[in-house]
Coordinates of C-alpha atoms in Angstrom, one line a residue:
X15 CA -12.0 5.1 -3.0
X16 CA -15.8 5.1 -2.2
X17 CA -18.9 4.0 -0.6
X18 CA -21.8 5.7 0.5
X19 CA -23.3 3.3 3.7
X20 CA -23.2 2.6 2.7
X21 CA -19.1 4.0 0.4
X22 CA -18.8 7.8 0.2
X23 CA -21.8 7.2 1.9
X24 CA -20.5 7.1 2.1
X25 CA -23.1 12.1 1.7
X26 CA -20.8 14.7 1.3
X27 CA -17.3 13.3 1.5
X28 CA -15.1 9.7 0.0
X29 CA -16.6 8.6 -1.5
X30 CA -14.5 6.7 -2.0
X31 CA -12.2 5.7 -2.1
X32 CA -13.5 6.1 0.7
X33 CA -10.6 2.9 1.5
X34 CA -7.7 -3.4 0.4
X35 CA -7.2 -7.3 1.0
X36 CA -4.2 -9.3 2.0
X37 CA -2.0 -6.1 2.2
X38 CA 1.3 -6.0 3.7
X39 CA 1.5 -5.7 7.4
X40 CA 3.1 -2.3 8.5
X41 CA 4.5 -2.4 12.0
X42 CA 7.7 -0.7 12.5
X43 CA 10.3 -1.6 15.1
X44 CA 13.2 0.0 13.7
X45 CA 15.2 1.8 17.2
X46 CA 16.5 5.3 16.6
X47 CA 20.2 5.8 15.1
X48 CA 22.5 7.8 16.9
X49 CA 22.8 11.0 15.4
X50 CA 20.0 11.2 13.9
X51 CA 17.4 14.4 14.8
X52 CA 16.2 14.8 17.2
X53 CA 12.7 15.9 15.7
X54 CA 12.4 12.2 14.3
X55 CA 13.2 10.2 17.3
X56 CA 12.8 12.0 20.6
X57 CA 10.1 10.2 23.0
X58 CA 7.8 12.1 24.0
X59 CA 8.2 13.0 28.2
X60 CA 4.7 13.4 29.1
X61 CA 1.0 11.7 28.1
X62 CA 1.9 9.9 24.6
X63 CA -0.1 12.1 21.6
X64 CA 0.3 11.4 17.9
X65 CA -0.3 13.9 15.1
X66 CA -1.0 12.2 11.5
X67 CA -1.3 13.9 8.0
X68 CA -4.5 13.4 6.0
X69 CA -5.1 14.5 3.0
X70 CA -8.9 16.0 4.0
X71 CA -11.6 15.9 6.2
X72 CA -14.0 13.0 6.8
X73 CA -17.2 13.3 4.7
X74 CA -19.3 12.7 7.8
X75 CA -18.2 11.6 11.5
X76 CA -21.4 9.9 11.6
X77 CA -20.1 6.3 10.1
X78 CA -23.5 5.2 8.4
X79 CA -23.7 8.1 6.4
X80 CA -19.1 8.4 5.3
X81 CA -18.5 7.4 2.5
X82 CA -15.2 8.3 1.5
X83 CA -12.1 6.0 2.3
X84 CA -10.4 9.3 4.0
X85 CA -13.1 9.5 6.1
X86 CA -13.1 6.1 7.6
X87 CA -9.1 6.6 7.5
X88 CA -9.9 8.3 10.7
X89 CA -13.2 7.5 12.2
X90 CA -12.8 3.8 12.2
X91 CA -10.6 4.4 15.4
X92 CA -13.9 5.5 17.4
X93 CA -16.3 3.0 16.0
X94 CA -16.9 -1.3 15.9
X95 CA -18.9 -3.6 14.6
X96 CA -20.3 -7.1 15.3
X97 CA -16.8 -8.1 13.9
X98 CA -13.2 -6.9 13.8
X99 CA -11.3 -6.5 9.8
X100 CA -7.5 -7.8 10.2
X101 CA -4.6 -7.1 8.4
X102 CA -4.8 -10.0 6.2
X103 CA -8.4 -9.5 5.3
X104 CA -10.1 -11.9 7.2
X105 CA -12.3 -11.2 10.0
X106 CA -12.6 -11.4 13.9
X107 CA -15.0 -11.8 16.6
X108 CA -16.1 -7.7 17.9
X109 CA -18.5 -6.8 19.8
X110 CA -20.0 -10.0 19.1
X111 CA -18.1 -12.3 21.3
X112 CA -19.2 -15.5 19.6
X113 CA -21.9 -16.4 16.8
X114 CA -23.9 -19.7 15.3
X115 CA -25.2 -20.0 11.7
X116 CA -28.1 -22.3 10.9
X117 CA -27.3 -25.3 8.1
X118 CA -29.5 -23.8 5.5
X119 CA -27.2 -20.6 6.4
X120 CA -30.1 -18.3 7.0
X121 CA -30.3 -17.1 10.8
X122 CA -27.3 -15.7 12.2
X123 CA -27.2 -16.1 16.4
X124 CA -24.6 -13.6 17.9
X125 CA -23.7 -13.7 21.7
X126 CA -23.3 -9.6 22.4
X127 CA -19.8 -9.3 24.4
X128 CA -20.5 -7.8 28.0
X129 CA -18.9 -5.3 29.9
X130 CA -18.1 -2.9 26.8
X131 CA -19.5 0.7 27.3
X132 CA -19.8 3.6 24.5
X133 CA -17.5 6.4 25.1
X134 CA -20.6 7.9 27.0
X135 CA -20.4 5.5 29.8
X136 CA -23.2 3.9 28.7
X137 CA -22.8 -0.3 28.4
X138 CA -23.4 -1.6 25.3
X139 CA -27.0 -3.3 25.4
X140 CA -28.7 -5.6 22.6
X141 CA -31.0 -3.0 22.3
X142 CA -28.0 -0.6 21.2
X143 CA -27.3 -3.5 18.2
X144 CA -31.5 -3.6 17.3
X145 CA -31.4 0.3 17.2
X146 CA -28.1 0.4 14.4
X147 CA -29.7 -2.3 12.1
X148 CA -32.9 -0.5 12.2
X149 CA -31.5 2.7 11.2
X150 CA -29.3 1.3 8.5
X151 CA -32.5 -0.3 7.3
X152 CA -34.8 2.6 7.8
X153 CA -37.4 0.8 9.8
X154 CA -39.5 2.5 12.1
X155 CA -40.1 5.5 9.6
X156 CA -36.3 6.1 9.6
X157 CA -34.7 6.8 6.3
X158 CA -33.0 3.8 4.7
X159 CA -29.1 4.4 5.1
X160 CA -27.4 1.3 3.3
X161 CA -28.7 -1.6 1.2
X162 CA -26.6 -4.0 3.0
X163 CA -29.3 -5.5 4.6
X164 CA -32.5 -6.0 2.4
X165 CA -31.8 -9.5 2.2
X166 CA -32.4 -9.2 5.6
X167 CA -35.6 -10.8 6.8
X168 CA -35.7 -10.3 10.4
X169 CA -33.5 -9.3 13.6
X170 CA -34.5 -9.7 16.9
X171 CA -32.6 -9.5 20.7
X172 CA -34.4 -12.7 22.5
X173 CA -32.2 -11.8 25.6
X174 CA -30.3 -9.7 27.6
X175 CA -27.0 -11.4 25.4
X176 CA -28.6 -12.6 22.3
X177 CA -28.9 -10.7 18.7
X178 CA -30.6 -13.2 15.8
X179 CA -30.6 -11.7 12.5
X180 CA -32.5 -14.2 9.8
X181 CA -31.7 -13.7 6.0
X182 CA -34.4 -14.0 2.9
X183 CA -31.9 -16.1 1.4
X184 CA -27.9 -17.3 1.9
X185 CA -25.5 -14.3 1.4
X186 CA -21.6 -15.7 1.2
X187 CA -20.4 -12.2 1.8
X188 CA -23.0 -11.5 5.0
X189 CA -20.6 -11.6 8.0
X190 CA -18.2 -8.7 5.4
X191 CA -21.4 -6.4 6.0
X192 CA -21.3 -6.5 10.3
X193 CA -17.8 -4.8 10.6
X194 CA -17.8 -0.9 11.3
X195 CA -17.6 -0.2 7.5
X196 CA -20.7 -1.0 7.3
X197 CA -22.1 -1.3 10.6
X198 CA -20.5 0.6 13.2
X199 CA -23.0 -0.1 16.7
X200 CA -24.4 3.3 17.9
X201 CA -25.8 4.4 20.7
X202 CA -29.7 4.3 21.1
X203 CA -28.9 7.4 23.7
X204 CA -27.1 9.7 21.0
X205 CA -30.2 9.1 18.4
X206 CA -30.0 12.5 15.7
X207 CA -26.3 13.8 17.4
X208 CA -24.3 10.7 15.7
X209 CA -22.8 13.2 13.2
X210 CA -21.6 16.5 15.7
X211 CA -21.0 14.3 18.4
X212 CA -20.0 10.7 17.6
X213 CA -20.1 7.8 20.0
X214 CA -18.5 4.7 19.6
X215 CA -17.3 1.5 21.7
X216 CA -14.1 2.0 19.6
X217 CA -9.9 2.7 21.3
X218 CA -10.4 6.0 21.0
X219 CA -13.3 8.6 21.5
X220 CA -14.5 12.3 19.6
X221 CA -12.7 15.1 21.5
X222 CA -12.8 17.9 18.6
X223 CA -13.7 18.9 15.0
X224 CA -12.0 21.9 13.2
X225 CA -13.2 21.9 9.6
X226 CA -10.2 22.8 7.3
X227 CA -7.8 21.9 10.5
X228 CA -7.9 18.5 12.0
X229 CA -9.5 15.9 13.9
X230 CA -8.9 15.0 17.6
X231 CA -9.5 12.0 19.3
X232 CA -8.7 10.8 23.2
X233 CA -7.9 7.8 24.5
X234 CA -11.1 5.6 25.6
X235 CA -9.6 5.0 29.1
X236 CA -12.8 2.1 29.9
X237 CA -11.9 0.3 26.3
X238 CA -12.9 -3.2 26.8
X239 CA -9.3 -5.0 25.1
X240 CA -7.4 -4.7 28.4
X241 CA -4.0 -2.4 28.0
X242 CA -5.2 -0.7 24.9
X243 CA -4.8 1.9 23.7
X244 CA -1.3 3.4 24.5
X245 CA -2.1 6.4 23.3
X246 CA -3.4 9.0 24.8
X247 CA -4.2 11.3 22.3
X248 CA -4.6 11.0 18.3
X249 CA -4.9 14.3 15.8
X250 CA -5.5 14.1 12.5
X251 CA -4.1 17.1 10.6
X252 CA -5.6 17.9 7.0
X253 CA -3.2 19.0 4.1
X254 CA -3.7 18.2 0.9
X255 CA -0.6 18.9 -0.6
X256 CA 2.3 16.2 -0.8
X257 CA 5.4 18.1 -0.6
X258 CA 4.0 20.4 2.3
X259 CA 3.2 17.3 4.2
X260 CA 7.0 15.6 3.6
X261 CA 8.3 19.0 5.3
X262 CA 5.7 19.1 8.0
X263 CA 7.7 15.7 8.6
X264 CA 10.8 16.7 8.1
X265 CA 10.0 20.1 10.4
X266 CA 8.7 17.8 13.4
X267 CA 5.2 18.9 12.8
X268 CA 3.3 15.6 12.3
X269 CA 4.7 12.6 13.1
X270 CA 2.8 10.3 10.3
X271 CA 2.1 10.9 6.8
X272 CA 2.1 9.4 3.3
X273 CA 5.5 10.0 1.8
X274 CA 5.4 10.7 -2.6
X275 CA 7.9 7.9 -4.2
X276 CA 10.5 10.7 -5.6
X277 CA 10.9 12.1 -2.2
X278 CA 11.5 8.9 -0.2
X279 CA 15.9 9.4 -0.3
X280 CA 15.6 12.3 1.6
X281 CA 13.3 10.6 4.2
X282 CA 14.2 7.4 5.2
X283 CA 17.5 8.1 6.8
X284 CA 15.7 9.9 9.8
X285 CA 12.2 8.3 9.6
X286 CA 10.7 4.6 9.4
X287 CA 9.4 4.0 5.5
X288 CA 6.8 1.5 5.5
X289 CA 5.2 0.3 2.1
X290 CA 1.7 -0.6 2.3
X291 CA -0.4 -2.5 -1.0
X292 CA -3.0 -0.1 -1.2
X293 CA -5.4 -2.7 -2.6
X294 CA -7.1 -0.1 -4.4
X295 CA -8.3 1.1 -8.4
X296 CA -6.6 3.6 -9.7
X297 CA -8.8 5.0 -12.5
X298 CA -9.4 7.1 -15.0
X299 CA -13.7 6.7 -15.5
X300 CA -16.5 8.0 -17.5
X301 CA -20.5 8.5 -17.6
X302 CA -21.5 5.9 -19.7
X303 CA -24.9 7.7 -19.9
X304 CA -23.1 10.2 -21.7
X305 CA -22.5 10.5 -25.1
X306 CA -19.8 9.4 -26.4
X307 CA -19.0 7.7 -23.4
X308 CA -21.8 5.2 -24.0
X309 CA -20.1 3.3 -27.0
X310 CA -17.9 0.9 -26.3
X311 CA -15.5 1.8 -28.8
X312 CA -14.8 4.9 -27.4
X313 CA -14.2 3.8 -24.3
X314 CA -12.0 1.3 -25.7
X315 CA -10.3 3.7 -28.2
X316 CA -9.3 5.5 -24.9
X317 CA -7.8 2.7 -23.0
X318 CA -5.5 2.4 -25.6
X319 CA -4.4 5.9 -26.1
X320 CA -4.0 6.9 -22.2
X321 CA -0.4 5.2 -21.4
X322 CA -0.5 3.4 -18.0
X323 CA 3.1 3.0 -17.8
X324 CA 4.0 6.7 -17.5
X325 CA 1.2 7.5 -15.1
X326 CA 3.3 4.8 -13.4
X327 CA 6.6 6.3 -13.6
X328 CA 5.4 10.1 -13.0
X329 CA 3.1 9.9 -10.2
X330 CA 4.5 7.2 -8.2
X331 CA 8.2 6.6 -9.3
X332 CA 7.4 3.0 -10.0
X333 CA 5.6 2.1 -6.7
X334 CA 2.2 0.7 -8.5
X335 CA 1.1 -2.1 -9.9
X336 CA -0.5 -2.1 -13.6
X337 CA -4.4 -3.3 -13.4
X338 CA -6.6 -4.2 -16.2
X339 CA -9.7 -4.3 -14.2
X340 CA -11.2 -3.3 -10.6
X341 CA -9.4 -5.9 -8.9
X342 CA -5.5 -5.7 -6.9
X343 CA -3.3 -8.7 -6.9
X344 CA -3.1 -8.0 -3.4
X345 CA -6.9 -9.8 -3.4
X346 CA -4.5 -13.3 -3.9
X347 CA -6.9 -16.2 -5.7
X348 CA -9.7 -13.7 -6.6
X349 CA -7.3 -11.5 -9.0
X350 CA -7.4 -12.1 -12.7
X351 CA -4.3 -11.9 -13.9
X352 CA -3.7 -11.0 -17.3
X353 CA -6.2 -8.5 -17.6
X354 CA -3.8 -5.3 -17.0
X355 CA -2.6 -6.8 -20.9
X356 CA -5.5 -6.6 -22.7
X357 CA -5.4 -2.8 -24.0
X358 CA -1.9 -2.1 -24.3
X359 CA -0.7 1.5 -25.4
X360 CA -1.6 2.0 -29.0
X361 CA -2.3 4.7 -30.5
X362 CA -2.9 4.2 -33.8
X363 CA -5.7 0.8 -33.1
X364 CA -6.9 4.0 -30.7
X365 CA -7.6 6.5 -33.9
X366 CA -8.9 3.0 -35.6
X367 CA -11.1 2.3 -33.0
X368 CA -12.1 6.2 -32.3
X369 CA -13.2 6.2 -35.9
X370 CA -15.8 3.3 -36.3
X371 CA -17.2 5.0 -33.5
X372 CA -18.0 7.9 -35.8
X373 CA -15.2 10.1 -34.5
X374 CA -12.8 10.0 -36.8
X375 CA -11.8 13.6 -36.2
X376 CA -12.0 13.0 -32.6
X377 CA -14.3 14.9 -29.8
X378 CA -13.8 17.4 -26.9
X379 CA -14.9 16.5 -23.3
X380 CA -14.2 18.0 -19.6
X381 CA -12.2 15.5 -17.1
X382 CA -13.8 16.7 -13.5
X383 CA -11.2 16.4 -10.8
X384 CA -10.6 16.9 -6.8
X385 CA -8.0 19.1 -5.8
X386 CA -7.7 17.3 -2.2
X387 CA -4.8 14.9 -3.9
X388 CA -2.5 16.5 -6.5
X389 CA -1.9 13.0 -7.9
X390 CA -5.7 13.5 -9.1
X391 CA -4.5 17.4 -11.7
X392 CA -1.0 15.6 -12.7
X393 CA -3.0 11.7 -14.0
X394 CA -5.5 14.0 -16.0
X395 CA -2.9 17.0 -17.2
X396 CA -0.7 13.2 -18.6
X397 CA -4.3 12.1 -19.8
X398 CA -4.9 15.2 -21.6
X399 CA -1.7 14.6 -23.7
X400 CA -2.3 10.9 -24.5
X401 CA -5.6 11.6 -25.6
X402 CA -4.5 14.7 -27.9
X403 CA -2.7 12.2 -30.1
X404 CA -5.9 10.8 -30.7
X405 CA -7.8 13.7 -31.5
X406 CA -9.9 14.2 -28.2
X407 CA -9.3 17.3 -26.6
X408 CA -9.8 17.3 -22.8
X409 CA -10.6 20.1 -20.7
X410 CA -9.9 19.2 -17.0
X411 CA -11.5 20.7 -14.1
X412 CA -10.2 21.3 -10.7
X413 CA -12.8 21.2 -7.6
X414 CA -12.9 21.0 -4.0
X415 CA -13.2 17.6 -2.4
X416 CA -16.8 18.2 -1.1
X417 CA -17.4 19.4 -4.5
X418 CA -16.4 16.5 -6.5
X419 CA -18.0 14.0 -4.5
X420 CA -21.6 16.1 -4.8
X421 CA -21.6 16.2 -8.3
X422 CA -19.4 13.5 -9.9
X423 CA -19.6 10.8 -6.8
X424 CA -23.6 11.7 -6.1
X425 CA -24.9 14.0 -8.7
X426 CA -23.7 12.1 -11.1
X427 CA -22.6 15.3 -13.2
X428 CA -19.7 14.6 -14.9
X429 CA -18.1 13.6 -18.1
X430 CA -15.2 12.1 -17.1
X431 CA -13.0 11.8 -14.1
X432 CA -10.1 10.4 -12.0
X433 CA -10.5 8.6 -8.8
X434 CA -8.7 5.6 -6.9
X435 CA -11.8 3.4 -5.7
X436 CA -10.5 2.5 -2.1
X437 CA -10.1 -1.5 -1.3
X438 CA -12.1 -3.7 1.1
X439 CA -11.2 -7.0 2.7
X440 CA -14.3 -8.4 0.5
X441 CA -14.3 -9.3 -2.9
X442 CA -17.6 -8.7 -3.4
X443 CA -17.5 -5.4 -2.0
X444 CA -14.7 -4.1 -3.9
X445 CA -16.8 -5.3 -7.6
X446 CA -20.1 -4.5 -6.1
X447 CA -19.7 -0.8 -7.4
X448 CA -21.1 -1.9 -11.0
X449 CA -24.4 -3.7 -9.8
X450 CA -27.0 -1.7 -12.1
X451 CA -29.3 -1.3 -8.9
X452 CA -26.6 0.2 -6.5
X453 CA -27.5 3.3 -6.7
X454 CA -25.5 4.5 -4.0
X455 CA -22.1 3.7 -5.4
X456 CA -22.3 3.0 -9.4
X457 CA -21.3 6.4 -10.2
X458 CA -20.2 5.0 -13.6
X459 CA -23.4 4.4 -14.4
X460 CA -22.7 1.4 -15.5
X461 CA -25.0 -1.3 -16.9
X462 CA -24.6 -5.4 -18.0
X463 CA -26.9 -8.0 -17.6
X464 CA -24.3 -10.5 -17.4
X465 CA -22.5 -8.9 -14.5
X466 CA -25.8 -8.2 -12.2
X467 CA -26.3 -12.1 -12.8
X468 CA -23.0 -12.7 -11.9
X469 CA -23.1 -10.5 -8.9
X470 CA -25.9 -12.1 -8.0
X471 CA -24.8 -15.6 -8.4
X472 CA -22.1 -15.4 -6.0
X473 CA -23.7 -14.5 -2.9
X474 CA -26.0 -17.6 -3.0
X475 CA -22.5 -19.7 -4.1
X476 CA -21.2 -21.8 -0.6
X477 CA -18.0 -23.2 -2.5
X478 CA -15.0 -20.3 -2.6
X479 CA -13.2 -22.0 -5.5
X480 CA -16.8 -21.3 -7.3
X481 CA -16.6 -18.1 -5.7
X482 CA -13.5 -17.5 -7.6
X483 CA -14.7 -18.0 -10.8
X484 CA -17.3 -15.8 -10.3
X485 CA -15.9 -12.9 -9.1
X486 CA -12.9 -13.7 -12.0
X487 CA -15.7 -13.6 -14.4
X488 CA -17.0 -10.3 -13.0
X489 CA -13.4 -8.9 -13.5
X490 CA -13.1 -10.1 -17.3
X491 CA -16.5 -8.5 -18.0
X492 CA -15.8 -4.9 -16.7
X493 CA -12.5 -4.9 -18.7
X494 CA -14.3 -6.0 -22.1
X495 CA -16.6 -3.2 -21.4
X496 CA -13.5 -0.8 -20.7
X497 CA -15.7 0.4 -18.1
X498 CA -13.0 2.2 -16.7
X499 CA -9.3 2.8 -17.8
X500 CA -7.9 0.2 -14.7
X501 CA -4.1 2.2 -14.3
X502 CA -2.8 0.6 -11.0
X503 CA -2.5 -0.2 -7.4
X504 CA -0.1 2.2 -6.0
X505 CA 1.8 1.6 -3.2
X506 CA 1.2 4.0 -0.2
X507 CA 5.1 4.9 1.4
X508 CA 4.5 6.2 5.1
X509 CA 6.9 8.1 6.8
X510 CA 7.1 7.8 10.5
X511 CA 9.1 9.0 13.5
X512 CA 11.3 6.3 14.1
X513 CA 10.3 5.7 17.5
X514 CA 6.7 4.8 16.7
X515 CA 6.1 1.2 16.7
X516 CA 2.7 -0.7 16.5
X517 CA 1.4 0.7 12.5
X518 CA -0.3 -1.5 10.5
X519 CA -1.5 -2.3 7.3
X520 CA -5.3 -3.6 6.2
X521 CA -6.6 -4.3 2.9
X522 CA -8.6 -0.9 3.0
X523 CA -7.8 3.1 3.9
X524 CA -7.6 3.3 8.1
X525 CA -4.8 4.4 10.4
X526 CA -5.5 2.1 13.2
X527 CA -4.1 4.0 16.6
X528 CA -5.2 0.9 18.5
X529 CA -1.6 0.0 19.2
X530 CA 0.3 2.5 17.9
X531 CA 2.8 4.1 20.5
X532 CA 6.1 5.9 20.9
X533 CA 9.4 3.7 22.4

């Protein structure tokens, strides 16, 4: 899933994917069974610590410059913005305690909420929210570190209370761009250490990196939501491989972790299973400034040979959703339905198509691929056989995380590849990928007039059932373009300890600790 800050940006790691709107919410009450091992349910008798499986490591700690959904997986935990990302997708009041909007809906008036401090001791100040908007901007010399804000004309801290930030012109998706995806508030005081040693307002605070090994957090004990967090201690353990992770569970070793669909039987009689919409693109992509990647037909002929339905079955066991564009039903009234039927599996209209391209007798190419999921080797190795019927012989590649998102995600150096773009309580973020100009996270290298317009369109559009249309529209041109081959939003199946109650879901990749706790 990715964004550079953006993202994936969001760098040197995730991209991606880094990480979905109105997804299911996760919680899990269930009370421990009698009988049952001990390993899954036993409370812990001292300070209350947590150990969760992730696939990798975080790109960057510093959350201006991650990208990659498994990145902000973890780090969101440490940082905040202006405003809070819930569940469903909608936004709350953060570290902005209230805000005004003018009526030509260009200057934004935030009240800064007082009595919050950084994990450093030091209180959160409006000079603190002046100091991340400039560096995300690059003003003052600084180097520009996301786009989100060229529309913005102006910010300035009047008062001790007061942050006014003034717009160029109207931006429907503006108060999407002040949550810590995009905007975690730093520290003025930790200027150049953001990345080894990250401060944050956020539940929890940086205790220790180990590259290759994990990432520990510590309860923030002066966190300003009263109570929270119940936690005392948070690690995130990297291991890339499925099936290792599922007996790290089963062992008592971590006490979190994604679970694969053909292993869920022999896991949810001792743990709690918890499916969560992923709200994310599962795709199989190309460099359109690559030949033969650049003809439409092509990439057309390939949508039609590459069968969705046994990626489906193989990799998940069912628990996805067919897509036919960049967009998850779990978006509600901005989906498209329909779209995930417009190249149906067909091999022989995929020779057809392959050969008024000019390549009748087919074509071989290299699919460039990260190692840090296995679900990434096993789409392309059932790629690579689709497309053999076809007469394109695929070579696939197998890199290291950091690797892939060098050259494919930022390099650009690729010929085709797998990814799953991660989800974002925005519409307009999730589709924003395509936009011709952002550079930072159109790795497709992707190009349509009619889309910038369109993407350009919306943001100045006040009326969401207008807003609809548009971003429907957007959806309908990147599947005529078979920009990418759209396979599916799979389901993510956590397996917990079944005394662990307070998980929950968002429509983007984060483990939220906040309120997370054993029984």
């Amino acid at each position: 899933m990715f964004k550079r800050k953006y993202w994936l940006v969001l760098a040197l790691l995730f991209v991606m994917f880094i990480i979905s709107a109105c997804s299911e919410e996760g919680t899990e009450t269930n009370t421990e069974n009698e009988g049952e091992k001990e390993t899954a349910t036993a409370t812990p008798a001292g300070p209350q610590e947590i150990r969760v499986r992730v696939n990798d490591d975080p790109d960057f700690l510093d959350p201006h410059r991650a990208t990659a959904s498994l990145s902000f997986q973890q780090i969101l935990n440490m940082f905040e913005g202006l405003f809070l990302p819930q569940p469903d997708g909608s936004l709350t009041e953060g570290l902005a305690e209230s805000y005004e909007v003018s009526e030509d809906g260009l200057t934004y008036t935030f009240k800064i909420r007082q009595g919050v401090k950084f994990h450093n001791g030091d209180p959160l100040t409006t000079d603190d929210v002046v100091y991340t908007f400039e560096r995300l901007m690059g003003l003052n010399g600084g180097e520009k570190l996301s786009k989100n804000f060229d529309n913005v004309a102006s910010i300035d801290a009047p008062d001790a209370t007061t942050f006014v930030m003034t717009l160029k012109e109207p931006n429907s998706n503006f108060l999407y761009s002040l949550t810590a995806l995009q905007s975690a508030i730093l520290p003025k005081s930790n200027d150049g250490k953001h990345n080894e040693n990250p401060i944050g307002t956020g539940p929890f605070a940086f205790a220790k990196y180990s590259p290759g090994t994990n990432l520990e957090l510590k309860k923030n004990e002066e966190y300003w939501q009263e109570g929270l967090p119940y936690l005392d201690k948070v690690t995130f353990v990297y291991q890339s491989d499925d099936q290792a992770a599922v007996m790290n569970l089963l062992a008592g070793e971590v006490d979190l972790t994604g679970v694969p669909g053909h292993r869920v039987a022999e896991v949810e009689g001792s743990f709690n299973i918890s499916h969560q919409n992923n709200n994310s693109s599962l795709i199989i992509t190309f460099n359109e400034e690559k030949e033969p990647f650049n003809n439409l037909k092509v990439r057309q002929a390939i949508n039609m040979a590459i069968s969705k339905q046994d990626i489906i079955d193989s990799i998940f066991s069912g628990y996805a959703t067919p897509q036919g564009s960049n967009m998850s039903p779990a978006m509600g009234d901005y989906y498209l339905d329909g779209l995930q039927d417009v190249y149906s599996f067909d091999v022989e209209k995929a020779k057809k198509l392959l050969a008024e391209a000019g390549y009748p007798d087919g074509f071989k190419t290299k699919i460039t691929v990260s190692s840090h999921n296995d679900m990434y080797p096993n789409i392309a190795q059932i790629a690579v056989e689709n497309l053999k019927q076809i007469g394109i012989d695929v070579e696939i590649e197998t890199v290291e995380w950091g690797i892939w998102l060098e050259r494919v995600y930022f390099g650009r150096d690729y010929e085709m590849t797998t990814i799953d773009l991660t989800g974002r309580p925005s519409a307009y973020e999730i589709l924003n990928d395509y936009i011709s100009t952002n550079d930072n996270e159109n790795f497709f290298r992707f190009k349509n007039d009619e889309y910038d317009q369109v993407m350009a369109d919306v943001l100045k559009e006040t009326d969401r059932e207008k807003q609809i249309e548009y971003y429907q529209r957007a959806q309908e041109i990147l599947t005529e373009q078979a920009t990418a081959v759209y396979i599916a939003d799979y389901e993510i199946l956590w397996g917990s300890k079944k005394n662990i109650t307070g998980l929950k879901s968002y429509p983007f990749w984060f483990h939220d600790m906040k309120e997370v706790k054993f029984n």
